[in-house]
GROMACS .gro file of C-alpha atoms in nm:
model
  346
    1UNK     CA    1   5.168   2.234   0.291
    2UNK     CA    2   4.904   2.270   0.563
    3UNK     CA    3   4.652   2.400   0.307
    4UNK     CA    4   4.729   2.104   0.082
    5UNK     CA    5   4.677   1.856   0.368
    6UNK     CA    6   4.346   2.021   0.460
    7UNK     CA    7   4.230   2.006   0.100
    8UNK     CA    8   4.323   1.637   0.079
    9UNK     CA    9   4.136   1.563   0.405
   10UNK     CA   10   3.828   1.742   0.272
   11UNK     CA   11   3.848   1.549  -0.056
   12UNK     CA   12   3.869   1.216   0.128
   13UNK     CA   13   3.573   1.312   0.348
   14UNK     CA   14   3.362   1.412   0.049
   15UNK     CA   15   3.455   1.094  -0.135
   16UNK     CA   16   3.346   0.879   0.158
   17UNK     CA   17   3.021   1.074   0.179
   18UNK     CA   18   2.955   1.031  -0.191
   19UNK     CA   19   2.979   0.655  -0.161
   20UNK     CA   20   2.759   0.645   0.146
   21UNK     CA   21   3.033   0.554   0.398
   22UNK     CA   22   3.037   0.671   0.663
   23UNK     CA   23   2.676   0.794   0.665
   24UNK     CA   24   2.597   1.128   0.830
   25UNK     CA   25   2.406   1.077   1.155
   26UNK     CA   26   2.197   1.390   1.109
   27UNK     CA   27   1.992   1.236   0.828
   28UNK     CA   28   1.763   0.940   0.771
   29UNK     CA   29   1.718   0.778   0.430
   30UNK     CA   30   1.357   0.676   0.363
   31UNK     CA   31   1.220   0.471   0.076
   32UNK     CA   32   0.855   0.569   0.056
   33UNK     CA   33   0.580   0.407  -0.151
   34UNK     CA   34   0.317   0.635  -0.001
   35UNK     CA   35   0.210   0.918  -0.236
   36UNK     CA   36   0.444   1.214  -0.201
   37UNK     CA   37   0.155   1.457  -0.161
   38UNK     CA   38   0.041   1.275   0.154
   39UNK     CA   39   0.385   1.208   0.303
   40UNK     CA   40   0.558   1.544   0.259
   41UNK     CA   41   0.391   1.741   0.540
   42UNK     CA   42   0.435   1.450   0.783
   43UNK     CA   43   0.806   1.425   0.708
   44UNK     CA   44   0.841   1.802   0.742
   45UNK     CA   45   0.689   1.775   1.091
   46UNK     CA   46   0.944   1.504   1.177
   47UNK     CA   47   1.231   1.727   1.064
   48UNK     CA   48   1.105   2.013   1.280
   49UNK     CA   49   1.062   1.790   1.584
   50UNK     CA   50   1.397   1.608   1.560
   51UNK     CA   51   1.624   1.831   1.347
   52UNK     CA   52   1.703   1.521   1.142
   53UNK     CA   53   1.707   1.555   0.766
   54UNK     CA   54   1.502   1.298   0.575
   55UNK     CA   55   1.628   1.206   0.229
   56UNK     CA   56   1.327   1.043   0.067
   57UNK     CA   57   1.304   0.833  -0.245
   58UNK     CA   58   0.949   0.792  -0.373
   59UNK     CA   59   0.798   0.539  -0.607
   60UNK     CA   60   0.607   0.657  -0.910
   61UNK     CA   61   0.251   0.563  -1.006
   62UNK     CA   62   0.392   0.366  -1.297
   63UNK     CA   63   0.619   0.145  -1.087
   64UNK     CA   64   0.355   0.075  -0.819
   65UNK     CA   65   0.598   0.028  -0.524
   66UNK     CA   66   0.780  -0.254  -0.708
   67UNK     CA   67   1.094  -0.056  -0.793
   68UNK     CA   68   1.170   0.034  -0.431
   69UNK     CA   69   1.141  -0.329  -0.326
   70UNK     CA   70   1.373  -0.433  -0.610
   71UNK     CA   71   1.625  -0.168  -0.505
   72UNK     CA   72   1.614  -0.276  -0.141
   73UNK     CA   73   1.679  -0.635  -0.246
   74UNK     CA   74   1.970  -0.523  -0.464
   75UNK     CA   75   2.117  -0.321  -0.173
   76UNK     CA   76   2.087  -0.605   0.078
   77UNK     CA   77   2.464  -0.646   0.129
   78UNK     CA   78   2.530  -0.269   0.144
   79UNK     CA   79   2.204  -0.097   0.242
   80UNK     CA   80   2.176   0.276   0.184
   81UNK     CA   81   1.820   0.305   0.315
   82UNK     CA   82   1.723   0.322   0.684
   83UNK     CA   83   1.343   0.295   0.677
   84UNK     CA   84   1.091   0.155   0.431
   85UNK     CA   85   0.741   0.306   0.434
   86UNK     CA   86   0.543   0.073   0.213
   87UNK     CA   87   0.179   0.071   0.105
   88UNK     CA   88   0.178  -0.284  -0.040
   89UNK     CA   89   0.210  -0.525   0.254
   90UNK     CA   90   0.284  -0.835   0.047
   91UNK     CA   91   0.602  -0.666  -0.074
   92UNK     CA   92   0.697  -0.607   0.289
   93UNK     CA   93   0.646  -0.977   0.365
   94UNK     CA   94   0.878  -1.068   0.078
   95UNK     CA   95   1.146  -0.826   0.202
   96UNK     CA   96   1.132  -0.980   0.550
   97UNK     CA   97   1.172  -1.328   0.404
   98UNK     CA   98   1.472  -1.212   0.201
   99UNK     CA   99   1.650  -1.092   0.516
  100UNK     CA  100   1.628  -0.721   0.427
  101UNK     CA  101   1.439  -0.612   0.740
  102UNK     CA  102   1.537  -0.598   1.105
  103UNK     CA  103   1.301  -0.651   1.402
  104UNK     CA  104   1.204  -0.339   1.593
  105UNK     CA  105   0.933  -0.298   1.857
  106UNK     CA  106   0.852   0.070   1.856
  107UNK     CA  107   0.713   0.214   2.180
  108UNK     CA  108   0.467   0.405   1.960
  109UNK     CA  109   0.314   0.072   1.855
  110UNK     CA  110   0.224  -0.035   2.209
  111UNK     CA  111  -0.146   0.048   2.161
  112UNK     CA  112  -0.181  -0.118   1.821
  113UNK     CA  113  -0.366  -0.454   1.815
  114UNK     CA  114  -0.148  -0.766   1.808
  115UNK     CA  115  -0.279  -0.862   1.464
  116UNK     CA  116  -0.121  -0.548   1.311
  117UNK     CA  117   0.232  -0.688   1.334
  118UNK     CA  118   0.396  -1.031   1.296
  119UNK     CA  119   0.545  -1.215   1.592
  120UNK     CA  120   0.897  -1.133   1.469
  121UNK     CA  121   0.820  -0.755   1.469
  122UNK     CA  122   0.989  -0.691   1.136
  123UNK     CA  123   0.715  -0.449   1.038
  124UNK     CA  124   0.420  -0.266   1.185
  125UNK     CA  125   0.094  -0.197   1.004
  126UNK     CA  126  -0.076   0.144   1.024
  127UNK     CA  127  -0.318   0.365   0.829
  128UNK     CA  128  -0.506   0.147   0.578
  129UNK     CA  129  -0.684   0.193   0.248
  130UNK     CA  130  -0.976  -0.024   0.144
  131UNK     CA  131  -1.044  -0.185  -0.193
  132UNK     CA  132  -1.394  -0.074  -0.281
  133UNK     CA  133  -1.645  -0.068  -0.566
  134UNK     CA  134  -1.712   0.282  -0.697
  135UNK     CA  135  -2.036   0.335  -0.887
  136UNK     CA  136  -2.169   0.623  -1.092
  137UNK     CA  137  -2.492   0.718  -0.915
  138UNK     CA  138  -2.643   0.870  -1.229
  139UNK     CA  139  -2.597   0.549  -1.428
  140UNK     CA  140  -2.664   0.289  -1.157
  141UNK     CA  141  -2.974   0.320  -0.935
  142UNK     CA  142  -2.915   0.224  -0.571
  143UNK     CA  143  -3.129  -0.090  -0.597
  144UNK     CA  144  -2.915  -0.223  -0.883
  145UNK     CA  145  -2.571  -0.163  -0.735
  146UNK     CA  146  -2.336  -0.458  -0.679
  147UNK     CA  147  -2.291  -0.578  -0.321
  148UNK     CA  148  -2.005  -0.822  -0.377
  149UNK     CA  149  -1.691  -0.835  -0.587
  150UNK     CA  150  -1.828  -1.159  -0.729
  151UNK     CA  151  -2.135  -0.970  -0.859
  152UNK     CA  152  -1.910  -0.791  -1.109
  153UNK     CA  153  -1.884  -1.102  -1.325
  154UNK     CA  154  -2.258  -1.090  -1.398
  155UNK     CA  155  -2.360  -1.032  -1.766
  156UNK     CA  156  -2.537  -0.704  -1.677
  157UNK     CA  157  -2.196  -0.539  -1.626
  158UNK     CA  158  -2.045  -0.660  -1.953
  159UNK     CA  159  -1.811  -0.397  -2.099
  160UNK     CA  160  -1.914  -0.139  -1.838
  161UNK     CA  161  -1.664  -0.200  -1.558
  162UNK     CA  162  -1.310  -0.068  -1.503
  163UNK     CA  163  -1.019  -0.232  -1.325
  164UNK     CA  164  -0.657  -0.125  -1.288
  165UNK     CA  165  -0.425  -0.377  -1.454
  166UNK     CA  166  -0.444  -0.673  -1.215
  167UNK     CA  167  -0.072  -0.756  -1.236
  168UNK     CA  168   0.022  -0.431  -1.057
  169UNK     CA  169  -0.035  -0.229  -0.741
  170UNK     CA  170  -0.332  -0.290  -0.515
  171UNK     CA  171  -0.509  -0.472  -0.798
  172UNK     CA  172  -0.236  -0.736  -0.777
  173UNK     CA  173  -0.255  -0.743  -0.398
  174UNK     CA  174  -0.630  -0.798  -0.417
  175UNK     CA  175  -0.590  -1.078  -0.670
  176UNK     CA  176  -0.341  -1.264  -0.452
  177UNK     CA  177  -0.563  -1.217  -0.147
  178UNK     CA  178  -0.864  -1.355  -0.335
  179UNK     CA  179  -0.661  -1.661  -0.433
  180UNK     CA  180  -0.570  -1.711  -0.066
  181UNK     CA  181  -0.927  -1.661   0.059
  182UNK     CA  182  -1.135  -1.824  -0.217
  183UNK     CA  183  -0.891  -2.093  -0.322
  184UNK     CA  184  -0.719  -2.130  -0.658
  185UNK     CA  185  -1.010  -2.270  -0.861
  186UNK     CA  186  -1.273  -2.015  -0.753
  187UNK     CA  187  -1.031  -1.724  -0.787
  188UNK     CA  188  -0.923  -1.830  -1.136
  189UNK     CA  189  -1.287  -1.869  -1.236
  190UNK     CA  190  -1.365  -1.519  -1.107
  191UNK     CA  191  -1.088  -1.351  -1.306
  192UNK     CA  192  -1.164  -1.551  -1.619
  193UNK     CA  193  -1.527  -1.443  -1.587
  194UNK     CA  194  -1.419  -1.080  -1.554
  195UNK     CA  195  -1.212  -1.111  -1.870
  196UNK     CA  196  -1.498  -1.278  -2.056
  197UNK     CA  197  -1.721  -0.998  -1.929
  198UNK     CA  198  -1.499  -0.751  -2.116
  199UNK     CA  199  -1.375  -0.570  -1.804
  200UNK     CA  200  -1.198  -0.250  -1.914
  201UNK     CA  201  -0.835  -0.240  -1.799
  202UNK     CA  202  -0.684   0.103  -1.727
  203UNK     CA  203  -0.343   0.222  -1.610
  204UNK     CA  204  -0.419   0.265  -1.241
  205UNK     CA  205  -0.675   0.309  -0.965
  206UNK     CA  206  -0.689   0.684  -1.019
  207UNK     CA  207  -0.795   0.628  -1.379
  208UNK     CA  208  -1.064   0.384  -1.261
  209UNK     CA  209  -1.208   0.644  -1.023
  210UNK     CA  210  -1.189   0.925  -1.277
  211UNK     CA  211  -1.354   0.710  -1.545
  212UNK     CA  212  -1.644   0.623  -1.315
  213UNK     CA  213  -1.681   0.986  -1.210
  214UNK     CA  214  -1.692   1.097  -1.574
  215UNK     CA  215  -1.948   0.832  -1.669
  216UNK     CA  216  -1.703   0.649  -1.894
  217UNK     CA  217  -1.766   0.339  -1.681
  218UNK     CA  218  -2.071   0.262  -1.470
  219UNK     CA  219  -1.858   0.112  -1.192
  220UNK     CA  220  -1.504   0.005  -1.108
  221UNK     CA  221  -1.282  -0.143  -0.841
  222UNK     CA  222  -1.044   0.108  -0.685
  223UNK     CA  223  -0.899   0.232  -0.355
  224UNK     CA  224  -1.071   0.458  -0.104
  225UNK     CA  225  -0.817   0.741  -0.145
  226UNK     CA  226  -0.877   0.762  -0.522
  227UNK     CA  227  -1.254   0.734  -0.473
  228UNK     CA  228  -1.256   1.017  -0.218
  229UNK     CA  229  -1.087   1.249  -0.467
  230UNK     CA  230  -1.386   1.206  -0.699
  231UNK     CA  231  -1.629   1.269  -0.413
  232UNK     CA  232  -1.434   1.583  -0.316
  233UNK     CA  233  -1.458   1.697  -0.679
  234UNK     CA  234  -1.838   1.669  -0.663
  235UNK     CA  235  -1.863   1.381  -0.911
  236UNK     CA  236  -2.180   1.162  -0.903
  237UNK     CA  237  -2.022   0.858  -0.738
  238UNK     CA  238  -2.083   0.636  -0.437
  239UNK     CA  239  -1.851   0.400  -0.249
  240UNK     CA  240  -1.955   0.040  -0.180
  241UNK     CA  241  -1.758  -0.164   0.074
  242UNK     CA  242  -1.801  -0.507  -0.088
  243UNK     CA  243  -1.906  -0.834   0.071
  244UNK     CA  244  -2.027  -0.687   0.398
  245UNK     CA  245  -2.319  -0.931   0.373
  246UNK     CA  246  -2.113  -1.244   0.318
  247UNK     CA  247  -2.182  -1.525   0.570
  248UNK     CA  248  -2.008  -1.506   0.906
  249UNK     CA  249  -1.819  -1.827   0.835
  250UNK     CA  250  -1.695  -1.685   0.502
  251UNK     CA  251  -1.352  -1.522   0.488
  252UNK     CA  252  -1.469  -1.299   0.205
  253UNK     CA  253  -1.513  -0.931   0.286
  254UNK     CA  254  -1.367  -0.588   0.212
  255UNK     CA  255  -0.991  -0.593   0.167
  256UNK     CA  256  -0.817  -0.337   0.390
  257UNK     CA  257  -0.456  -0.283   0.279
  258UNK     CA  258  -0.240  -0.124   0.548
  259UNK     CA  259   0.070   0.085   0.520
  260UNK     CA  260   0.372  -0.078   0.681
  261UNK     CA  261   0.689   0.069   0.825
  262UNK     CA  262   1.010  -0.130   0.872
  263UNK     CA  263   1.372  -0.082   0.975
  264UNK     CA  264   1.631  -0.194   0.719
  265UNK     CA  265   1.882  -0.449   0.847
  266UNK     CA  266   2.232  -0.305   0.880
  267UNK     CA  267   2.117   0.040   0.768
  268UNK     CA  268   2.356   0.338   0.796
  269UNK     CA  269   2.160   0.523   1.065
  270UNK     CA  270   1.974   0.274   1.283
  271UNK     CA  271   1.913   0.520   1.566
  272UNK     CA  272   1.769   0.781   1.331
  273UNK     CA  273   1.563   0.516   1.154
  274UNK     CA  274   1.405   0.409   1.482
  275UNK     CA  275   1.318   0.770   1.564
  276UNK     CA  276   1.144   0.805   1.227
  277UNK     CA  277   0.950   0.480   1.281
  278UNK     CA  278   0.841   0.596   1.627
  279UNK     CA  279   0.717   0.919   1.471
  280UNK     CA  280   0.530   0.753   1.184
  281UNK     CA  281   0.348   0.522   1.427
  282UNK     CA  282   0.239   0.805   1.654
  283UNK     CA  283  -0.129   0.883   1.701
  284UNK     CA  284  -0.071   1.227   1.549
  285UNK     CA  285   0.046   1.079   1.218
  286UNK     CA  286  -0.243   0.833   1.186
  287UNK     CA  287  -0.482   1.118   1.267
  288UNK     CA  288  -0.317   1.339   1.005
  289UNK     CA  289  -0.344   1.068   0.739
  290UNK     CA  290  -0.711   1.020   0.830
  291UNK     CA  291  -0.789   1.393   0.813
  292UNK     CA  292  -0.591   1.450   0.493
  293UNK     CA  293  -0.726   1.417   0.142
  294UNK     CA  294  -0.641   1.045   0.133
  295UNK     CA  295  -0.862   0.975   0.439
  296UNK     CA  296  -0.659   0.670   0.536
  297UNK     CA  297  -0.815   0.452   0.802
  298UNK     CA  298  -0.649   0.440   1.148
  299UNK     CA  299  -0.564   0.095   1.285
  300UNK     CA  300  -0.462   0.220   1.629
  301UNK     CA  301  -0.769   0.229   1.860
  302UNK     CA  302  -0.606   0.514   2.050
  303UNK     CA  303  -0.660   0.740   1.748
  304UNK     CA  304  -0.990   0.925   1.769
  305UNK     CA  305  -1.075   1.113   1.452
  306UNK     CA  306  -1.394   1.169   1.259
  307UNK     CA  307  -1.380   1.010   0.915
  308UNK     CA  308  -1.604   1.112   0.622
  309UNK     CA  309  -1.936   0.924   0.628
  310UNK     CA  310  -1.838   0.740   0.307
  311UNK     CA  311  -1.541   0.571   0.483
  312UNK     CA  312  -1.591   0.262   0.697
  313UNK     CA  313  -1.337   0.112   0.937
  314UNK     CA  314  -1.265  -0.262   0.970
  315UNK     CA  315  -1.493  -0.255   1.275
  316UNK     CA  316  -1.782  -0.124   1.063
  317UNK     CA  317  -1.730  -0.324   0.744
  318UNK     CA  318  -1.666  -0.697   0.734
  319UNK     CA  319  -1.292  -0.723   0.660
  320UNK     CA  320  -1.153  -0.992   0.433
  321UNK     CA  321  -0.977  -1.250   0.651
  322UNK     CA  322  -0.641  -1.274   0.475
  323UNK     CA  323  -0.332  -1.456   0.594
  324UNK     CA  324  -0.060  -1.224   0.458
  325UNK     CA  325   0.210  -1.490   0.482
  326UNK     CA  326   0.008  -1.747   0.287
  327UNK     CA  327  -0.089  -1.481   0.033
  328UNK     CA  328   0.277  -1.395  -0.019
  329UNK     CA  329   0.344  -1.765  -0.088
  330UNK     CA  330   0.104  -1.739  -0.382
  331UNK     CA  331   0.252  -1.425  -0.537
  332UNK     CA  332   0.455  -1.581  -0.819
  333UNK     CA  333   0.183  -1.830  -0.913
  334UNK     CA  334  -0.087  -1.562  -0.924
  335UNK     CA  335   0.134  -1.326  -1.124
  336UNK     CA  336   0.191  -1.598  -1.382
  337UNK     CA  337  -0.185  -1.659  -1.407
  338UNK     CA  338  -0.267  -1.289  -1.440
  339UNK     CA  339  -0.007  -1.235  -1.711
  340UNK     CA  340  -0.143  -1.531  -1.904
  341UNK     CA  341  -0.503  -1.408  -1.879
  342UNK     CA  342  -0.473  -1.031  -1.909
  343UNK     CA  343  -0.152  -0.964  -2.102
  344UNK     CA  344  -0.285  -1.140  -2.411
  345UNK     CA  345  -0.532  -0.986  -2.660
  346UNK     CA  346  -0.902  -1.001  -2.578
   0.00000   0.00000   0.00000
């Protein structure tokens, strides 16, 4: 009888665990849009330091961080995730508005500038990528290289440029930010001009960078981490941080897209989630992301690390002056426009 009671107790315990209730306190569940290759060693260091297990769900290149956001929205009433590490800040804004996130002021964020988090503290920015123009140095002499994103609509680049599908990933983030900064009419004109200029659409930013490195395209718009992979491979490419020369009163500049980290409201392991957030916002983690192959750009001035000469910080390049909240307001409208323009045949 005693054996039978023990077996029944064990079965009940396992059943509760299988359905996520109650959650074990020795683990943290992380939804991570950062590339697995860059996040794994950092999370391993956290496990060693805290003895907490991290169960991580990653996005794929194909879903471009969208699937994790959709899952978090679907789990709102019964969250199974503790922490969201996102690399598309407009998605984070939308999650906060939907009531998925919970305010948390991490002590590790004390030295970050005030403009790297909202007043409600539902997320904290760290480690950014920049949206840059990558050119093939063999095909484009230095004197002829574009200086601005707007230059790419010129007839000289017709059929020679690559862009990741603008409805997805950081291409979509950049489009929304351009609508917020330039205004609807100028932004629509820019994208229509790109389409008329026969811009070549590819699956993702990696494919843009690889195509420019191989000479398939003379130039393309991509992210710094993908561009640096081509430089590391010895390809004949150069990075241009666009719109550094735009007038001081212009909001146009290089778009820096930060990572964000946020605590999920009502998550199973709030204490463990806060420990993970504190760790991710530490100076050691920003330094590791800067020194790694992705060469992500620290936002914490307390982080002192030497970046490759091809990488500029927001203090060195003129950053685009984006209001993330206003940009998020435009998301649905811009998506509708992009689908209408780029999902139809040329």
